[in-house]
């Protein structure tokens, strides 16, 4: 790759995932359909959106959003999860 191509590749702006996109991604990772996200489902969701360390990020998301401390993200806690992920500024790959 020549220097011009490398600079062009680096300068391409990626779009930040919207709240709606994050919501769809997280909801699609509720693999067992129980209406809540387990640590393993969260890990897979963070892997999907490109987190460098998805299991770490899932743990941090749980500590941020799991207000009843049951180890899952339920419907009432979902907004907190989206807020947390939005602050991380994941982008469309």
mmCIF file of N, CA and C in Angstrom, residues 4 9 18 33 37 44 50 58 68 73 90-91:
data_model
loop_
_atom_site.group_PDB
_atom_site.id
_atom_site.type_symbol
_atom_site.label_atom_id
_atom_site.label_comp_id
_atom_site.label_asym_id
_atom_site.label_seq_id
_atom_site.Cartn_x
_atom_site.Cartn_y
_atom_site.Cartn_z
ATOM 1 N N UNK A 4 -0.275 7.330 -0.062
ATOM 2 C CA UNK A 4 -1.542 7.997 -0.371
ATOM 3 C C UNK A 4 -2.725 7.094 -0.048
ATOM 4 N N UNK A 9 -7.194 5.556 3.530
ATOM 5 C CA UNK A 9 -7.865 4.536 4.335
ATOM 6 C C UNK A 9 -8.073 5.028 5.764
ATOM 7 N N UNK A 18 -26.002 4.113 15.950
ATOM 8 C CA UNK A 18 -27.061 4.876 16.597
ATOM 9 C C UNK A 18 -27.635 4.084 17.773
ATOM 10 N N UNK A 33 -34.288 -15.997 23.957
ATOM 11 C CA UNK A 33 -35.581 -15.330 23.865
ATOM 12 C C UNK A 33 -36.285 -15.098 25.190
ATOM 13 N N UNK A 37 -30.613 -10.245 28.801
ATOM 14 C CA UNK A 37 -29.301 -10.598 28.272
ATOM 15 C C UNK A 37 -28.422 -11.148 29.385
ATOM 16 N N UNK A 44 -21.189 -11.822 23.404
ATOM 17 C CA UNK A 44 -21.340 -12.018 21.957
ATOM 18 C C UNK A 44 -21.799 -10.735 21.269
ATOM 19 N N UNK A 50 -17.653 -5.134 17.627
ATOM 20 C CA UNK A 50 -16.236 -4.847 17.444
ATOM 21 C C UNK A 50 -15.462 -4.463 18.682
ATOM 22 N N UNK A 58 -18.478 -6.646 28.429
ATOM 23 C CA UNK A 58 -19.752 -7.180 28.919
ATOM 24 C C UNK A 58 -19.820 -7.068 30.444
ATOM 25 N N UNK A 68 -30.470 -4.267 39.477
ATOM 26 C CA UNK A 68 -30.964 -5.168 40.527
ATOM 27 C C UNK A 68 -29.960 -6.266 40.879
ATOM 28 N N UNK A 73 -29.296 -8.341 32.096
ATOM 29 C CA UNK A 73 -29.877 -7.065 31.704
ATOM 30 C C UNK A 73 -31.307 -7.353 31.278
ATOM 31 N N UNK A 90 -19.052 2.945 19.419
ATOM 32 C CA UNK A 90 -18.810 1.896 18.441
ATOM 33 C C UNK A 90 -19.257 2.377 17.073
ATOM 34 N N UNK A 91 -18.587 1.908 16.049
ATOM 35 C CA UNK A 91 -18.870 2.360 14.697
ATOM 36 C C UNK A 91 -19.274 1.209 13.798
#
